[in-house]
CSV table of C-alpha atoms in Angstrom, one decimal:
chain,number,residue,atom,x,y,z
Y,55,MET,CA,-22.0,32.4,-6.1
Y,56,SER,CA,-22.5,29.5,-3.7
Y,57,ASP,CA,-22.5,29.9,0.1
Y,58,GLY,CA,-21.7,26.3,0.5
Y,59,ALA,CA,-23.4,26.0,3.8
Y,60,ILE,CA,-20.3,25.0,5.2
Y,61,VAL,CA,-19.6,25.2,9.1
Y,62,TYR,CA,-15.7,24.7,9.4
Y,63,GLY,CA,-14.3,22.6,12.0
Y,64,THR,CA,-17.8,20.6,12.3
Y,65,ARG,CA,-18.2,16.5,11.9
Y,66,GLU,CA,-20.1,17.1,9.3
Y,67,HIS,CA,-17.6,19.3,7.4
Y,68,TRP,CA,-15.0,16.9,8.0
Y,69,ASP,CA,-17.1,13.5,6.6
Y,70,ARG,CA,-18.0,15.9,3.6
Y,71,VAL,CA,-14.1,16.5,3.2
Y,72,ALA,CA,-13.0,12.7,3.8
Y,73,GLY,CA,-16.3,12.1,1.0
Y,74,VAL,CA,-14.2,13.7,-1.9
Y,75,ARG,CA,-10.8,13.4,-0.6
Y,76,GLY,CA,-9.5,10.4,-3.0
Y,77,VAL,CA,-6.4,8.4,-2.1
Y,78,ALA,CA,-4.3,9.1,-5.0
Y,79,SER,CA,-0.9,10.7,-4.5
Y,80,THR,CA,0.9,13.7,-6.3
Y,81,ASP,CA,4.5,14.6,-6.4
Y,82,VAL,CA,4.1,17.2,-3.7
Y,83,SER,CA,2.0,15.3,-1.4
Y,84,VAL,CA,4.8,12.5,-1.7
Y,85,ALA,CA,7.4,15.1,-0.9
Y,86,LEU,CA,5.5,15.9,2.1
Y,87,GLY,CA,5.0,12.9,3.6
Y,88,SER,CA,8.6,11.8,2.9
Y,89,SER,CA,9.8,15.0,4.4
Y,90,MET,CA,8.1,13.9,7.6
Y,91,LEU,CA,9.8,10.3,7.8
Y,92,GLU,CA,13.1,11.8,6.7
Y,93,GLY,CA,16.3,10.1,8.2
Y,94,ARG,CA,14.0,8.1,11.1
Y,95,SER,CA,15.0,4.4,11.3
Y,96,LEU,CA,10.5,3.0,11.8
Y,97,GLY,CA,11.2,-0.5,12.2
Y,98,ARG,CA,9.3,-1.8,15.9
Y,99,ARG,CA,8.6,2.0,16.3
Y,100,ARG,CA,5.1,2.8,17.6
Y,101,VAL,CA,3.8,5.2,15.2
Y,102,LEU,CA,0.5,7.8,15.5
Y,103,ASP,CA,-0.5,9.7,12.6
Y,104,VAL,CA,-3.1,12.3,13.5
Y,105,GLY,CA,-5.4,13.4,11.2
Y,106,THR,CA,-4.3,10.5,8.9
Y,107,GLY,CA,-6.4,11.8,5.7
Y,108,ASN,CA,-5.5,8.8,3.4
Y,109,GLY,CA,-3.8,7.2,5.3
Y,110,ASN,CA,-0.6,6.9,3.4
Y,111,LEU,CA,1.9,7.9,6.1
Y,112,PRO,CA,1.0,4.9,8.2
Y,113,ILE,CA,0.8,3.0,5.4
Y,114,ARG,CA,4.8,4.0,4.6
Y,115,ALA,CA,5.6,3.2,8.6
Y,116,ALA,CA,4.2,-0.2,8.3
Y,117,LEU,CA,5.9,-1.1,5.1
Y,118,ALA,CA,9.2,0.3,7.0
Y,119,GLY,CA,8.6,-2.2,10.0
Y,120,ALA,CA,6.6,-0.2,12.0
Y,121,GLN,CA,3.3,-0.8,14.1
Y,122,ALA,CA,1.4,2.4,13.0
Y,123,LEU,CA,-2.0,3.6,14.2
Y,124,GLY,CA,-3.6,6.5,12.0
Y,125,ILE,CA,-6.5,8.4,13.5
Y,126,ASP,CA,-9.5,10.6,11.9
Y,127,ILE,CA,-12.2,12.4,13.7
Y,128,THR,CA,-14.9,11.1,11.4
Y,129,GLU,CA,-15.6,7.1,10.7
Y,130,PRO,CA,-15.7,8.2,6.9
Y,131,GLY,CA,-11.7,9.4,7.0
Y,132,VAL,CA,-11.1,5.8,8.9
Y,133,ARG,CA,-12.9,4.0,5.9
Y,134,LEU,CA,-11.2,5.7,3.3
Y,135,ALA,CA,-7.7,5.1,5.1
Y,136,ALA,CA,-8.6,1.3,6.1
Y,137,ALA,CA,-9.6,0.8,2.3
Y,138,ASN,CA,-6.1,2.6,1.0
Y,139,ALA,CA,-4.4,-0.2,3.2
Y,140,ASP,CA,-6.4,-3.0,1.7
Y,141,SER,CA,-5.6,-2.2,-1.4
Y,142,LYS,CA,-1.5,-1.1,-1.1
Y,143,LEU,CA,-0.7,-3.9,1.3
Y,144,GLU,CA,-0.8,-7.1,0.0
Y,145,ASP,CA,1.4,-8.9,2.5
Y,146,PRO,CA,-1.0,-9.9,5.1
Y,147,ASP,CA,1.6,-9.5,7.7
Y,148,VAL,CA,2.5,-6.0,7.0
Y,149,ARG,CA,-1.3,-5.3,6.7
Y,150,ALA,CA,-1.6,-6.4,10.3
Y,151,ARG,CA,1.3,-3.8,11.5
Y,152,VAL,CA,-1.1,-0.6,10.4
Y,153,SER,CA,-4.8,0.1,11.8
Y,154,PHE,CA,-7.2,3.1,12.1
Y,155,ARG,CA,-9.6,4.2,14.3
Y,156,ALA,CA,-11.7,7.4,14.7
Y,157,MET,CA,-10.8,9.6,17.8
Y,158,ASP,CA,-10.2,13.1,19.1
Y,159,ALA,CA,-6.6,14.6,19.2
Y,160,SER,CA,-7.8,16.3,22.4
Y,161,ALA,CA,-9.1,13.5,24.1
Y,162,LEU,CA,-7.0,10.4,23.0
Y,163,ASP,CA,-8.3,6.9,23.8
Y,164,LEU,CA,-4.5,5.6,24.1
Y,165,PRO,CA,-2.4,4.5,27.3
Y,166,ASP,CA,0.3,7.1,28.8
Y,167,ARG,CA,3.8,6.9,27.0
Y,168,SER,CA,2.2,4.3,24.5
Y,169,VAL,CA,3.6,5.4,21.4
Y,170,ASP,CA,7.2,6.6,19.8
Y,171,LEU,CA,6.7,8.8,17.1
Y,172,ILE,CA,3.6,11.0,16.3
Y,173,THR,CA,3.1,12.9,12.9
Y,174,VAL,CA,1.2,15.7,12.1
Y,175,LEU,CA,0.7,16.6,8.8
Y,176,LYS,CA,-1.8,19.0,6.9
Y,177,THR,CA,-3.8,18.9,10.3
Y,178,ILE,CA,-2.4,21.0,13.5
Y,179,TRP,CA,-4.4,24.2,12.1
Y,180,CYS,CA,-7.6,22.3,11.6
Y,181,LEU,CA,-7.6,21.6,15.3
Y,182,PRO,CA,-10.3,23.8,17.4
Y,183,ASP,CA,-8.1,23.6,20.2
Y,184,ILE,CA,-4.4,23.2,19.9
Y,185,PRO,CA,-3.0,23.2,23.4
Y,186,ALA,CA,-5.4,20.8,24.3
Y,187,ALA,CA,-4.4,18.8,21.4
Y,188,CYS,CA,-0.4,19.1,22.3
Y,189,ARG,CA,-1.2,18.2,26.0
Y,190,GLU,CA,-2.4,14.8,24.9
Y,191,LEU,CA,0.5,14.4,22.4
Y,192,ARG,CA,2.8,14.9,25.2
Y,193,ARG,CA,1.0,12.2,27.3
Y,194,VAL,CA,0.9,9.5,24.7
Y,195,LEU,CA,4.4,10.0,23.7
Y,196,ALA,CA,7.2,8.1,25.3
Y,197,PRO,CA,10.2,9.7,26.6
Y,198,GLY,CA,13.2,10.3,23.9
Y,199,GLY,CA,10.1,10.2,21.0
Y,200,ASP,CA,9.8,12.5,18.3
Y,201,LEU,CA,6.7,14.6,17.8
Y,202,VAL,CA,6.6,15.7,14.1
Y,203,ILE,CA,4.5,18.4,13.3
Y,204,GLN,CA,4.3,20.1,9.4
Y,205,LEU,CA,3.3,24.2,9.3
Y,206,TRP,CA,3.5,25.8,6.0
Y,207,GLY,CA,5.7,28.6,5.4
Y,208,SER,CA,4.3,32.1,4.9
Y,209,ALA,CA,1.5,32.7,2.4
Y,210,ASP,CA,3.8,34.1,0.0
Y,211,ASP,CA,5.9,31.2,0.1
Y,212,CYS,CA,2.8,28.9,-0.8
Y,213,SER,CA,1.7,30.4,-4.3
Y,214,LEU,CA,0.7,26.9,-5.4
Y,215,LEU,CA,-2.2,26.8,-2.1
Y,216,MET,CA,-2.9,30.9,-2.5
Y,217,VAL,CA,-3.7,31.3,-6.1
Y,218,GLY,CA,-6.5,28.8,-6.4
Y,219,ALA,CA,-7.4,29.6,-2.8
Y,220,SER,CA,-8.2,33.2,-3.2
Y,221,LEU,CA,-10.1,32.8,-6.4
Y,222,LEU,CA,-12.3,29.8,-4.7
Y,223,ALA,CA,-13.2,32.2,-1.8
Y,224,GLU,CA,-15.2,34.7,-4.3
Y,225,TYR,CA,-17.7,31.6,-5.1
Y,226,VAL,CA,-17.6,29.5,-2.2
Y,227,THR,CA,-18.3,32.7,0.4
Y,228,GLY,CA,-19.3,30.3,3.3
Y,229,MET,CA,-15.9,28.8,3.3
Y,230,HIS,CA,-14.0,30.4,6.2
Y,231,MET,CA,-12.5,29.6,9.7
Y,232,PRO,CA,-14.5,31.0,12.5
Y,233,ALA,CA,-13.5,32.7,15.3
Y,234,GLY,CA,-10.8,30.6,17.6
Y,235,TYR,CA,-8.9,29.1,14.5
Y,236,ARG,CA,-5.6,30.6,13.5
Y,237,GLY,CA,-6.1,29.4,9.7
Y,238,PRO,CA,-2.9,28.1,8.0
Y,239,PHE,CA,-0.8,30.7,7.9
Y,240,GLY,CA,-1.2,31.4,11.6
Y,241,VAL,CA,0.3,28.6,13.2
Y,242,THR,CA,3.6,29.5,13.4
Y,243,PRO,CA,7.0,28.0,14.5
Y,244,ARG,CA,6.9,30.6,17.0
Y,245,TYR,CA,3.5,30.1,18.3
Y,246,MET,CA,3.7,26.3,18.4
Y,247,ARG,CA,7.0,26.4,20.3
Y,248,GLY,CA,5.5,28.1,23.0
Y,249,VAL,CA,2.5,25.7,23.0
Y,250,LEU,CA,4.8,23.2,22.9
Y,251,THR,CA,6.4,24.3,25.8
Y,252,ARG,CA,3.6,25.0,28.1
Y,253,ALA,CA,2.7,21.3,27.2
Y,254,GLY,CA,6.2,19.7,28.5
Y,255,PHE,CA,8.1,19.8,25.4
Y,256,THR,CA,11.7,20.7,26.1
Y,257,ARG,CA,13.6,19.9,22.4
Y,258,PHE,CA,12.6,21.5,19.3
Y,259,SER,CA,14.4,21.7,15.8
Y,260,VAL,CA,12.8,23.0,12.2
Y,261,ARG,CA,14.1,21.6,8.9
Y,262,ARG,CA,12.3,24.1,5.7
Y,263,HIS,CA,10.9,22.2,2.6
Y,264,SER,CA,10.1,23.3,-0.6
Y,265,PHE,CA,9.2,22.2,-4.0
Y,266,GLU,CA,8.4,23.2,-7.2
Y,267,ALA,CA,4.9,21.9,-8.9
Y,268,GLU,CA,4.0,21.9,-12.4
Y,269,PHE,CA,1.0,21.5,-14.4
Y,270,SER,CA,-0.6,21.8,-17.8
Y,271,SER,CA,-4.4,22.6,-17.1
Y,272,PRO,CA,-6.9,23.6,-14.3
Y,273,ASP,CA,-7.7,20.3,-13.8
Y,274,GLU,CA,-4.1,19.1,-12.8
Y,275,TYR,CA,-3.8,22.3,-10.7
Y,276,TRP,CA,-7.3,21.3,-8.7
Y,277,THR,CA,-5.8,17.6,-8.4
Y,278,LEU,CA,-2.7,18.8,-6.6
Y,279,VAL,CA,-4.5,21.0,-4.7
Y,280,ARG,CA,-7.0,17.7,-3.8
Y,281,SER,CA,-3.7,15.7,-2.4
Y,282,LEU,CA,-3.1,19.3,-0.2
Y,283,ALA,CA,-5.8,20.9,1.0
Y,284,GLY,CA,-9.1,18.6,1.6
Y,285,SER,CA,-11.3,21.5,2.5
Y,286,ALA,CA,-10.4,23.8,-0.5
Y,287,TYR,CA,-11.1,21.1,-2.7
Y,288,TYR,CA,-14.4,20.0,-0.9
Y,289,ALA,CA,-15.2,23.9,-1.5
Y,290,LEU,CA,-14.4,23.5,-5.3
Y,291,THR,CA,-16.7,20.4,-5.4
Y,292,LEU,CA,-19.7,22.9,-4.5
Y,293,LEU,CA,-19.8,24.7,-7.8
Y,294,GLY,CA,-22.0,24.2,-10.7
Y,295,PRO,CA,-20.7,23.3,-14.2
Y,296,GLU,CA,-20.8,27.5,-15.1
Y,297,GLN,CA,-18.9,28.2,-11.9
Y,298,ARG,CA,-16.8,26.0,-12.4
Y,299,SER,CA,-15.7,26.3,-15.9
Y,300,GLU,CA,-15.7,30.2,-15.2
Y,301,LEU,CA,-13.2,30.1,-12.3
Y,302,ASP,CA,-10.6,28.0,-14.4
Y,303,ALA,CA,-10.4,30.2,-17.0
Y,304,ARG,CA,-9.9,32.8,-14.4
Y,305,LEU,CA,-7.1,30.4,-12.8
Y,306,TRP,CA,-5.2,30.2,-16.2
Y,307,GLU,CA,-5.5,33.6,-16.7
Y,308,ALA,CA,-4.1,34.5,-13.1
Y,309,LEU,CA,-1.5,32.2,-14.0
Y,310,GLU,CA,0.0,33.7,-17.2
Y,311,PRO,CA,3.1,35.3,-15.7
Y,312,VAL,CA,4.2,31.7,-15.0
Y,313,ARG,CA,3.0,29.8,-17.7
Y,314,GLU,CA,4.5,28.9,-20.8
Y,315,GLY,CA,2.3,27.8,-22.9
Y,316,ASP,CA,0.0,25.1,-21.6
Y,317,HIS,CA,2.8,24.4,-19.2
Y,318,ALA,CA,2.9,26.2,-15.5
Y,319,SER,CA,4.1,25.9,-12.1
Y,320,LEU,CA,3.8,27.0,-8.6
Y,321,ASP,CA,5.9,26.9,-5.4
Y,322,LEU,CA,5.0,25.2,-2.1
Y,323,GLU,CA,7.4,25.9,1.2
Y,324,TRP,CA,6.6,24.0,4.2
Y,325,LEU,CA,8.3,23.5,7.8
Y,326,VAL,CA,9.0,20.4,9.5
Y,327,LEU,CA,8.9,20.6,13.5
Y,328,THR,CA,10.6,18.1,15.6
Y,329,THR,CA,9.8,18.3,19.2
Y,330,GLY,CA,9.9,15.9,22.4
Y,331,TYR,CA,11.1,15.6,25.8
Y,332,ASP,CA,13.9,13.5,27.7
Y,333,GLU,CA,12.9,11.1,30.6
Y,334,LYS,CA,15.3,12.7,32.6
Y,335,LEU,CA,13.7,16.0,32.4
Y,336,ARG,CA,10.2,14.7,32.8
Y,337,LEU,CA,11.3,13.3,36.1
Y,338,VAL,CA,11.9,17.2,37.3
Y,339,ASP,CA,8.8,18.3,35.9
Y,340,GLU,CA,6.8,15.5,38.1
Y,341,ARG,CA,8.3,16.7,41.0
């Protein structure tokens, strides 16, 4: 077994995750991104994507006419997202509408009320101080704008993530969240509504989404994980060849109940929480 020498949430940890993240999309990652932008008119809007990953959300926003900024905690993450944008946006006018910066979500280097839409995809549970980040997001969001946060469903509804993660944890024993982190399934809509209300947000809605992911080998399974959970995939890269072979065999055996020959499928459920505040209510708050 490997302890991985990983200290979750450190700058070094996120640097390493960025180093293995990759830019390839999967059907399930595309569905996740689409759910964040569903039904939104993006033309001429100012969009901030927090924890931008490979930058696909800002790229999609720029293609729809928005002025988009993606932020990541590390410079390697920013370089990855920028390279992805360079490769996907051939029109220089569209490329000029998207930018990337290294920035801490709890201390945003942005003016008050300077963005119209904020997206937080696969990120909120990674933040060491969620309340501080939400206060900053409230500060930079314009009245009437939307903050859109993706949350996972329950662990039972996310078998696509949990099957591999539970096995992987036996091999990379050092991969765990330190005290203070709630974890991906501990950041619930109820918890977030309380945090966001205290930060000054006043309207809320939640939409539920699901996806059945199909794959035909352990390699294809881990490709899906790579597009959904960068830290888990980084932990996978720490295994030696013998450990990886053993893990893959155990994974395929564990999937026997949902396999038909070489074909398997697992479910993933997530929630999209949308919040914001109105100008009138802001004025009342600030009296």
